[in-house]
Amino acid sequence: MKVCLYFFSGTGNTEKIALCLKRAFGEDTVVYKMVYPFAAYPNPNDFDLIGVGYPIHAFNAPKVVNDFYKRFPKADKPKEYFIFKTSGEPLRFNDFSSRELIRSLKKKGYACIQEFHYIMPYNMVFRHSDSMAKKMWIYAQKMVDLNVRKILSGKVRTLRFRPFQGWYTVPFRVEWPFASANGRFFKVEEGKCVHCLRCVRSCPLKNIELKDGKITFGNRCALCMDCSFSCPQKAIVPGVFAGKWLINGQYRLEQLEKDGAIPIPSKSHEAHFNKAYDRYFAECDEALRAFPPQNP
Ligand SMILES: Cc1cc2nc3c(=O)[nH]c(=O)nc-3n(C[C@H](O)[C@H](O)[C@H](O)COP(=O)(O)O)c2cc1C
């Protein structure tokens, strides 16, 4: 089966899931990371199945993701796709984040066969403990493996689009205009910045430039937080998200996974949503028991 995975990722969580999916489907799977100006992407009509990945922002898909699929070519013949999305919280509120996306792809002849939601460490609001980040990463990988086995064995049921479900996500789309407005207020603390240009190179919207010796921000910000999250100097102040909502520093997930000294907690003890995390892990365990690998 020829598979192509299209995804947007700010701080790397969705990208990590895309790469796990690629491994699970087979190394000839094509992966396209959305980077401005979103040109020269593989033609979906050349594939049997496509995957559409994004991080949840304010209970919705980021605007840049929805806009990308509005411009997507029509399917030559009815085509199936699945969604893989990542978020920091396993709240039910996140369940309907793909409403807009499913609606616009349906108009173009694409049928969503399943939506897979992977909980990955939060990149804003609060930082997860290393042990929780490790647990999330281990579960996400197991769930990728399970979900791919389900797709390949035809054990997914086609999603029915229910237009009135998840209406409450609509007011949160205020994040869409807000993201680009807030982007104008990003700034760099000149005393800290060493002009390594990491932010300029890796901004997926190519919204950051070095002009006259200063880092400047344009009006395309998608609030993905990559620049401030990964700045080695903690020099970026992300508009109103400065202060306690700002998290700086990549989670070293692969290292955490290998580090036997970091325990995997049986119960969550994070800053918020502990019941929801425990419910998510319990649901993953149940799904894994129901569909165990043939050669574990
Ligand atoms: C602006 C913004 C809004 C977010 N909103 C939500 C949200 O509504 N629900 C949630 O669970 N996580 C939310 N998150 C967390 C991200 O979805 C999560 O960290 C995701 O895995 C990041 O993926 P990425 O590294 O591929 O960008 C938000 C993150 C950002 C930056």
mmCIF file of C-alpha atoms and ligand atoms in Angstrom:
data_model
loop_
_atom_site.group_PDB
_atom_site.id
_atom_site.type_symbol
_atom_site.label_atom_id
_atom_site.label_comp_id
_atom_site.label_asym_id
_atom_site.label_seq_id
_atom_site.Cartn_x
_atom_site.Cartn_y
_atom_site.Cartn_z
ATOM 1 C CA MET A 1 0.000 0.000 0.000
ATOM 2 C CA LYS A 2 1.404 3.394 -0.993
ATOM 3 C CA VAL A 3 1.054 5.787 1.932
ATOM 4 C CA CYS A 4 1.819 9.490 2.223
ATOM 5 C CA LEU A 5 1.822 11.328 5.547
ATOM 6 C CA TYR A 6 1.296 15.105 5.499
ATOM 7 C CA PHE A 7 1.797 16.917 8.760
ATOM 8 C CA PHE A 8 2.348 20.208 10.489
ATOM 9 C CA SER A 9 4.484 20.276 13.618
ATOM 10 C CA GLY A 10 5.818 23.128 15.704
ATOM 11 C CA THR A 11 7.820 21.655 18.544
ATOM 12 C CA GLY A 12 8.351 18.186 17.070
ATOM 13 C CA ASN A 13 5.723 16.001 18.766
ATOM 14 C CA THR A 14 3.604 15.457 15.670
ATOM 15 C CA GLU A 15 6.757 14.967 13.629
ATOM 16 C CA LYS A 16 7.879 12.194 15.996
ATOM 17 C CA ILE A 17 4.524 10.462 15.568
ATOM 18 C CA ALA A 18 4.766 10.852 11.775
ATOM 19 C CA LEU A 19 8.175 9.167 11.805
ATOM 20 C CA CYS A 20 6.851 6.301 13.963
ATOM 21 C CA LEU A 21 3.981 5.878 11.493
ATOM 22 C CA LYS A 22 6.462 5.812 8.626
ATOM 23 C CA ARG A 23 8.409 3.027 10.350
ATOM 24 C CA ALA A 24 5.220 1.076 11.013
ATOM 25 C CA PHE A 25 3.824 1.400 7.470
ATOM 26 C CA GLY A 26 7.221 0.726 5.883
ATOM 27 C CA GLU A 27 10.190 2.855 5.009
ATOM 28 C CA ASP A 28 8.882 3.595 1.501
ATOM 29 C CA THR A 29 6.121 5.664 3.102
ATOM 30 C CA VAL A 30 6.415 9.274 1.930
ATOM 31 C CA VAL A 31 6.452 12.008 4.573
ATOM 32 C CA TYR A 32 5.726 15.674 3.876
ATOM 33 C CA LYS A 33 6.293 18.260 6.597
ATOM 34 C CA MET A 34 4.335 21.443 6.026
ATOM 35 C CA VAL A 35 6.761 24.343 5.751
ATOM 36 C CA TYR A 36 5.884 27.762 4.300
ATOM 37 C CA PRO A 37 5.100 28.379 1.409
ATOM 38 C CA PHE A 38 3.675 24.815 1.437
ATOM 39 C CA ALA A 39 4.645 24.236 -2.192
ATOM 40 C CA ALA A 40 5.792 21.109 -4.003
ATOM 41 C CA TYR A 41 3.983 18.611 -1.836
ATOM 42 C CA PRO A 42 3.365 15.063 -3.049
ATOM 43 C CA ASN A 43 0.187 14.597 -5.078
ATOM 44 C CA PRO A 44 -2.297 12.709 -2.862
ATOM 45 C CA ASN A 45 -3.690 11.023 -5.973
ATOM 46 C CA ASP A 46 -0.450 9.047 -6.288
ATOM 47 C CA PHE A 47 -1.176 7.195 -3.023
ATOM 48 C CA ASP A 48 -3.600 4.538 -1.794
ATOM 49 C CA LEU A 49 -3.931 6.065 1.654
ATOM 50 C CA ILE A 50 -2.970 9.374 3.172
ATOM 51 C CA GLY A 51 -2.390 10.470 6.766
ATOM 52 C CA VAL A 52 -3.025 14.002 7.944
ATOM 53 C CA GLY A 53 -1.200 15.092 11.100
ATOM 54 C CA TYR A 54 -1.349 18.202 13.270
ATOM 55 C CA PRO A 55 -0.987 19.434 16.857
ATOM 56 C CA ILE A 56 -4.201 20.549 18.573
ATOM 57 C CA HIS A 57 -4.255 24.298 19.241
ATOM 58 C CA ALA A 58 -7.102 25.626 21.390
ATOM 59 C CA PHE A 59 -9.232 22.485 20.805
ATOM 60 C CA ASN A 60 -8.995 22.905 17.012
ATOM 61 C CA ALA A 61 -6.553 22.249 14.216
ATOM 62 C CA PRO A 62 -4.281 25.269 13.632
ATOM 63 C CA LYS A 63 -5.559 27.637 10.940
ATOM 64 C CA VAL A 64 -2.514 26.990 8.766
ATOM 65 C CA VAL A 65 -3.501 23.300 8.638
ATOM 66 C CA ASN A 66 -7.103 23.966 7.661
ATOM 67 C CA ASP A 67 -5.978 26.451 4.997
ATOM 68 C CA PHE A 68 -3.557 23.910 3.556
ATOM 69 C CA TYR A 69 -6.303 21.318 3.042
ATOM 70 C CA LYS A 70 -8.668 23.899 1.546
ATOM 71 C CA ARG A 71 -6.109 24.195 -1.273
ATOM 72 C CA PHE A 72 -5.534 20.435 -1.504
ATOM 73 C CA PRO A 73 -6.241 18.871 -4.944
ATOM 74 C CA LYS A 74 -9.514 17.043 -5.408
ATOM 75 C CA ALA A 75 -9.338 13.257 -5.195
ATOM 76 C CA ASP A 76 -9.428 11.608 -8.652
ATOM 77 C CA LYS A 77 -11.463 8.779 -7.147
ATOM 78 C CA PRO A 78 -12.867 8.325 -3.608
ATOM 79 C CA LYS A 79 -9.820 8.323 -1.374
ATOM 80 C CA GLU A 80 -9.384 7.285 2.236
ATOM 81 C CA TYR A 81 -7.317 9.108 4.794
ATOM 82 C CA PHE A 82 -6.732 9.015 8.524
ATOM 83 C CA ILE A 83 -5.921 11.788 10.971
ATOM 84 C CA PHE A 84 -3.149 11.650 13.546
ATOM 85 C CA LYS A 85 -3.161 14.477 16.015
ATOM 86 C CA THR A 86 -1.170 15.209 19.143
ATOM 87 C CA SER A 87 -2.040 17.225 22.195
ATOM 88 C CA GLY A 88 -0.915 17.790 25.738
ATOM 89 C CA GLU A 89 -4.149 16.842 27.490
ATOM 90 C CA PRO A 90 -6.427 13.863 27.003
ATOM 91 C CA LEU A 91 -9.552 15.975 27.593
ATOM 92 C CA ARG A 92 -12.721 15.018 25.682
ATOM 93 C CA PHE A 93 -12.835 18.669 24.601
ATOM 94 C CA ASN A 94 -10.038 17.807 22.144
ATOM 95 C CA ASP A 95 -12.101 15.099 20.416
ATOM 96 C CA PHE A 96 -13.702 17.389 17.831
ATOM 97 C CA SER A 97 -10.672 19.392 16.743
ATOM 98 C CA SER A 98 -10.852 18.023 13.176
ATOM 99 C CA ARG A 99 -14.388 19.243 12.386
ATOM 100 C CA GLU A 100 -13.301 21.857 9.845
ATOM 101 C CA LEU A 101 -10.648 19.652 8.287
ATOM 102 C CA ILE A 102 -12.991 16.686 7.798
ATOM 103 C CA ARG A 103 -15.606 18.984 6.311
ATOM 104 C CA SER A 104 -13.274 20.501 3.699
ATOM 105 C CA LEU A 105 -11.641 17.189 2.755
ATOM 106 C CA LYS A 106 -15.053 15.546 2.396
ATOM 107 C CA LYS A 107 -16.008 18.165 -0.207
ATOM 108 C CA LYS A 108 -12.909 17.137 -2.188
ATOM 109 C CA GLY A 109 -13.720 13.427 -2.206
ATOM 110 C CA TYR A 110 -11.667 12.229 0.805
ATOM 111 C CA ALA A 111 -13.222 9.909 3.397
ATOM 112 C CA CYS A 112 -11.789 9.897 6.901
ATOM 113 C CA ILE A 113 -11.405 6.300 8.078
ATOM 114 C CA GLN A 114 -10.177 7.073 11.539
ATOM 115 C CA GLU A 115 -8.829 9.766 13.826
ATOM 116 C CA PHE A 116 -5.960 8.818 16.136
ATOM 117 C CA HIS A 117 -5.120 11.049 19.054
ATOM 118 C CA TYR A 118 -1.709 10.733 20.728
ATOM 119 C CA ILE A 119 -0.997 12.453 24.013
ATOM 120 C CA MET A 120 2.473 13.960 23.938
ATOM 121 C CA PRO A 121 4.188 16.304 26.387
ATOM 122 C CA TYR A 122 2.720 19.782 26.541
ATOM 123 C CA ASN A 123 4.713 22.542 24.816
ATOM 124 C CA MET A 124 3.042 25.379 26.677
ATOM 125 C CA VAL A 125 1.065 26.030 29.884
ATOM 126 C CA PHE A 126 3.012 23.567 32.044
ATOM 127 C CA ARG A 127 6.008 21.325 31.747
ATOM 128 C CA HIS A 128 5.596 17.602 32.299
ATOM 129 C CA SER A 129 7.853 15.619 34.588
ATOM 130 C CA ASP A 130 10.463 13.461 32.830
ATOM 131 C CA SER A 131 8.736 10.300 34.017
ATOM 132 C CA MET A 132 5.370 11.410 32.617
ATOM 133 C CA ALA A 133 6.972 12.480 29.307
ATOM 134 C CA LYS A 134 8.618 9.037 29.112
ATOM 135 C CA LYS A 135 5.315 7.274 29.782
ATOM 136 C CA MET A 136 3.505 9.339 27.124
ATOM 137 C CA TRP A 137 6.180 8.590 24.548
ATOM 138 C CA ILE A 138 6.198 4.839 25.245
ATOM 139 C CA TYR A 139 2.402 4.673 25.014
ATOM 140 C CA ALA A 140 2.297 6.804 21.861
ATOM 141 C CA GLN A 141 4.692 4.411 20.109
ATOM 142 C CA LYS A 142 2.680 1.362 21.161
ATOM 143 C CA MET A 143 -0.504 3.023 19.956
ATOM 144 C CA VAL A 144 1.050 3.911 16.588
ATOM 145 C CA ASP A 145 1.968 0.277 16.144
ATOM 146 C CA LEU A 146 -1.533 -0.842 17.140
ATOM 147 C CA ASN A 147 -3.291 1.688 14.922
ATOM 148 C CA VAL A 148 -1.207 0.815 11.878
ATOM 149 C CA ARG A 149 -1.883 -2.900 12.436
ATOM 150 C CA LYS A 150 -5.586 -2.087 12.615
ATOM 151 C CA ILE A 151 -5.501 -0.047 9.407
ATOM 152 C CA LEU A 152 -3.537 -2.709 7.522
ATOM 153 C CA SER A 153 -5.884 -5.480 8.637
ATOM 154 C CA GLY A 154 -8.947 -3.438 7.656
ATOM 155 C CA LYS A 155 -10.098 -3.204 11.273
ATOM 156 C CA VAL A 156 -11.021 0.467 11.273
ATOM 157 C CA ARG A 157 -14.517 1.678 10.942
ATOM 158 C CA THR A 158 -15.167 4.728 8.787
ATOM 159 C CA LEU A 159 -15.892 7.838 10.791
ATOM 160 C CA ARG A 160 -19.310 9.372 10.331
ATOM 161 C CA PHE A 161 -19.156 13.145 10.139
ATOM 162 C CA ARG A 162 -21.639 14.601 12.598
ATOM 163 C CA PRO A 163 -21.886 18.321 11.856
ATOM 164 C CA PHE A 164 -23.452 19.347 15.173
ATOM 165 C CA GLN A 165 -20.988 17.542 17.393
ATOM 166 C CA GLY A 166 -18.231 19.537 19.020
ATOM 167 C CA TRP A 167 -19.868 22.910 18.279
ATOM 168 C CA TYR A 168 -18.227 24.214 21.430
ATOM 169 C CA THR A 169 -14.810 24.147 19.748
ATOM 170 C CA VAL A 170 -15.952 26.939 17.398
ATOM 171 C CA PRO A 171 -15.549 29.897 19.831
ATOM 172 C CA PHE A 172 -11.978 28.750 20.517
ATOM 173 C CA ARG A 173 -11.135 29.504 16.878
ATOM 174 C CA VAL A 174 -10.498 32.997 18.098
ATOM 175 C CA GLU A 175 -7.004 31.523 18.448
ATOM 176 C CA TRP A 176 -6.669 31.731 14.640
ATOM 177 C CA PRO A 177 -6.591 35.542 14.253
ATOM 178 C CA PHE A 178 -5.080 35.838 17.699
ATOM 179 C CA ALA A 179 -2.044 33.706 16.747
ATOM 180 C CA SER A 180 -0.919 36.040 13.979
ATOM 181 C CA ALA A 181 -1.763 39.189 16.011
ATOM 182 C CA ASN A 182 0.192 37.911 19.013
ATOM 183 C CA GLY A 183 3.042 36.956 16.681
ATOM 184 C CA ARG A 184 3.718 40.658 16.091
ATOM 185 C CA PHE A 185 4.538 40.978 19.792
ATOM 186 C CA PHE A 186 7.149 38.232 19.869
ATOM 187 C CA LYS A 187 10.518 39.687 20.713
ATOM 188 C CA VAL A 188 14.054 38.689 21.468
ATOM 189 C CA GLU A 189 15.923 39.723 24.576
ATOM 190 C CA GLU A 190 18.977 41.133 22.869
ATOM 191 C CA GLY A 191 21.224 40.607 25.887
ATOM 192 C CA LYS A 192 20.539 36.854 25.782
ATOM 193 C CA CYS A 193 20.361 36.213 22.023
ATOM 194 C CA VAL A 194 23.620 34.967 20.481
ATOM 195 C CA HIS A 195 22.256 35.083 16.912
ATOM 196 C CA CYS A 196 22.615 31.332 16.426
ATOM 197 C CA LEU A 197 19.620 31.714 14.040
ATOM 198 C CA ARG A 198 18.065 28.443 15.134
ATOM 199 C CA CYS A 199 14.670 30.173 15.267
ATOM 200 C CA VAL A 200 15.106 31.649 11.771
ATOM 201 C CA ARG A 201 16.050 28.279 10.288
ATOM 202 C CA SER A 202 13.366 26.189 11.934
ATOM 203 C CA CYS A 203 10.246 28.396 11.987
ATOM 204 C CA PRO A 204 7.772 26.346 9.875
ATOM 205 C CA LEU A 205 6.088 29.560 8.716
ATOM 206 C CA LYS A 206 9.420 31.224 7.795
ATOM 207 C CA ASN A 207 8.173 34.130 9.853
ATOM 208 C CA ILE A 208 11.441 35.030 11.588
ATOM 209 C CA GLU A 209 14.239 36.998 9.970
ATOM 210 C CA LEU A 210 17.532 38.575 10.839
ATOM 211 C CA LYS A 211 17.204 42.202 9.675
ATOM 212 C CA ASP A 212 19.852 44.824 10.316
ATOM 213 C CA GLY A 213 21.427 42.596 12.928
ATOM 214 C CA LYS A 214 18.127 42.068 14.791
ATOM 215 C CA ILE A 215 15.716 39.131 14.958
ATOM 216 C CA THR A 216 12.318 40.263 13.681
ATOM 217 C CA PHE A 217 8.924 38.534 13.546
ATOM 218 C CA GLY A 218 6.396 38.881 10.697
ATOM 219 C CA ASN A 219 2.631 38.398 10.650
ATOM 220 C CA ARG A 220 2.431 34.706 9.717
ATOM 221 C CA CYS A 221 2.882 33.282 13.225
ATOM 222 C CA ALA A 222 0.839 30.098 13.869
ATOM 223 C CA LEU A 223 1.702 30.137 17.580
ATOM 224 C CA CYS A 224 3.420 26.781 17.249
ATOM 225 C CA MET A 225 5.940 27.892 19.917
ATOM 226 C CA ASP A 226 8.887 26.225 18.214
ATOM 227 C CA CYS A 227 11.074 29.351 18.451
ATOM 228 C CA SER A 228 10.586 30.036 22.153
ATOM 229 C CA PHE A 229 10.364 26.357 23.162
ATOM 230 C CA SER A 230 13.664 25.430 21.541
ATOM 231 C CA CYS A 231 15.686 28.635 21.921
ATOM 232 C CA PRO A 232 18.964 27.506 23.542
ATOM 233 C CA GLN A 233 19.342 30.925 25.180
ATOM 234 C CA LYS A 234 15.720 31.275 26.412
ATOM 235 C CA ALA A 235 15.879 34.601 24.623
ATOM 236 C CA ILE A 236 12.450 34.648 22.918
ATOM 237 C CA VAL A 237 9.498 36.331 24.607
ATOM 238 C CA PRO A 238 6.349 34.981 22.892
ATOM 239 C CA GLY A 239 3.961 37.943 23.216
ATOM 240 C CA VAL A 240 1.286 37.416 25.871
ATOM 241 C CA PHE A 241 2.535 33.863 26.442
ATOM 242 C CA ALA A 242 5.624 35.113 28.201
ATOM 243 C CA GLY A 243 5.788 34.197 31.869
ATOM 244 C CA LYS A 244 4.389 31.073 33.387
ATOM 245 C CA TRP A 245 2.775 29.690 30.203
ATOM 246 C CA LEU A 246 6.128 29.620 28.458
ATOM 247 C CA ILE A 247 7.987 26.315 28.451
ATOM 248 C CA ASN A 248 11.565 26.204 27.253
ATOM 249 C CA GLY A 249 13.594 23.104 26.459
ATOM 250 C CA GLN A 250 12.937 20.026 24.325
ATOM 251 C CA TYR A 251 11.882 16.843 26.089
ATOM 252 C CA ARG A 252 14.591 14.321 25.219
ATOM 253 C CA LEU A 253 12.091 11.548 24.627
ATOM 254 C CA GLU A 254 14.428 8.951 23.115
ATOM 255 C CA GLN A 255 16.931 9.470 25.938
ATOM 256 C CA LEU A 256 14.222 9.342 28.601
ATOM 257 C CA GLU A 257 12.960 6.083 27.121
ATOM 258 C CA LYS A 258 16.406 4.484 27.422
ATOM 259 C CA ASP A 259 17.115 5.878 30.879
ATOM 260 C CA GLY A 260 16.309 3.060 33.295
ATOM 261 C CA ALA A 261 16.709 5.414 36.262
ATOM 262 C CA ILE A 262 13.542 7.300 35.282
ATOM 263 C CA PRO A 263 10.542 5.414 36.644
ATOM 264 C CA ILE A 264 7.251 5.138 34.785
ATOM 265 C CA PRO A 265 4.569 6.337 37.198
ATOM 266 C CA SER A 266 1.578 4.049 37.690
ATOM 267 C CA LYS A 267 -0.536 7.084 38.650
ATOM 268 C CA SER A 268 -0.160 10.598 37.251
ATOM 269 C CA HIS A 269 1.073 13.399 39.505
ATOM 270 C CA GLU A 270 1.207 16.313 37.090
ATOM 271 C CA ALA A 271 0.137 19.923 37.620
ATOM 272 C CA HIS A 272 -3.344 19.305 36.109
ATOM 273 C CA PHE A 273 -5.710 16.750 34.550
ATOM 274 C CA ASN A 274 -4.343 13.679 36.390
ATOM 275 C CA LYS A 275 -7.634 11.784 36.172
ATOM 276 C CA ALA A 276 -7.781 12.380 32.410
ATOM 277 C CA TYR A 277 -4.193 11.133 31.932
ATOM 278 C CA ASP A 278 -4.900 7.986 33.936
ATOM 279 C CA ARG A 279 -8.068 7.367 31.930
ATOM 280 C CA TYR A 280 -6.111 7.778 28.670
ATOM 281 C CA PHE A 281 -3.419 5.264 29.691
ATOM 282 C CA ALA A 282 -6.104 2.811 30.899
ATOM 283 C CA GLU A 283 -7.919 3.132 27.545
ATOM 284 C CA CYS A 284 -4.628 2.506 25.695
ATOM 285 C CA ASP A 285 -3.978 -0.612 27.825
ATOM 286 C CA GLU A 286 -7.446 -1.903 27.055
ATOM 287 C CA ALA A 287 -7.026 -1.293 23.311
ATOM 288 C CA LEU A 288 -3.613 -3.000 23.331
ATOM 289 C CA ARG A 289 -5.038 -6.023 25.189
ATOM 290 C CA ALA A 290 -7.909 -6.262 22.705
ATOM 291 C CA PHE A 291 -5.580 -6.301 19.681
ATOM 292 C CA PRO A 292 -2.225 -7.739 20.782
ATOM 293 C CA PRO A 293 0.672 -8.009 18.310
ATOM 294 C CA GLN A 294 1.012 -11.476 16.777
ATOM 295 C CA ASN A 295 4.779 -11.614 17.378
ATOM 296 C CA PRO A 296 5.331 -9.314 20.378
HETATM 297 C C1 LIG B 1 -1.096 27.646 20.926
HETATM 298 C C2 LIG B 1 -1.225 26.262 21.487
HETATM 299 C C3 LIG B 1 -2.476 25.790 21.855
HETATM 300 C C4 LIG B 1 -2.604 24.508 22.377
HETATM 301 N N1 LIG B 1 -3.852 24.059 22.691
HETATM 302 C C5 LIG B 1 -3.998 22.822 23.170
HETATM 303 C C6 LIG B 1 -5.299 22.331 23.450
HETATM 304 O O1 LIG B 1 -6.315 22.979 23.225
HETATM 305 N N2 LIG B 1 -5.397 21.099 23.973
HETATM 306 C C7 LIG B 1 -4.290 20.318 24.224
HETATM 307 O O2 LIG B 1 -4.447 19.220 24.739
HETATM 308 N N3 LIG B 1 -3.053 20.728 23.917
HETATM 309 C C8 LIG B 1 -2.885 21.972 23.396
HETATM 310 N N4 LIG B 1 -1.621 22.417 23.066
HETATM 311 C C9 LIG B 1 -0.469 21.504 23.230
HETATM 312 C C10 LIG B 1 -0.056 20.873 21.902
HETATM 313 O O3 LIG B 1 -1.190 20.369 21.217
HETATM 314 C C11 LIG B 1 0.909 19.699 22.111
HETATM 315 O O4 LIG B 1 2.003 20.060 22.880
HETATM 316 C C12 LIG B 1 1.327 19.129 20.754
HETATM 317 O O5 LIG B 1 1.791 17.808 20.937
HETATM 318 C C13 LIG B 1 2.408 19.960 20.070
HETATM 319 O O6 LIG B 1 2.732 19.336 18.849
HETATM 320 P P1 LIG B 1 3.964 19.781 17.942
HETATM 321 O O7 LIG B 1 5.192 19.575 18.803
HETATM 322 O O8 LIG B 1 3.939 18.858 16.791
HETATM 323 O O9 LIG B 1 3.759 21.204 17.582
HETATM 324 C C14 LIG B 1 -1.455 23.675 22.554
HETATM 325 C C15 LIG B 1 -0.201 24.166 22.180
HETATM 326 C C16 LIG B 1 -0.080 25.435 21.653
HETATM 327 C C17 LIG B 1 1.282 25.930 21.264
#
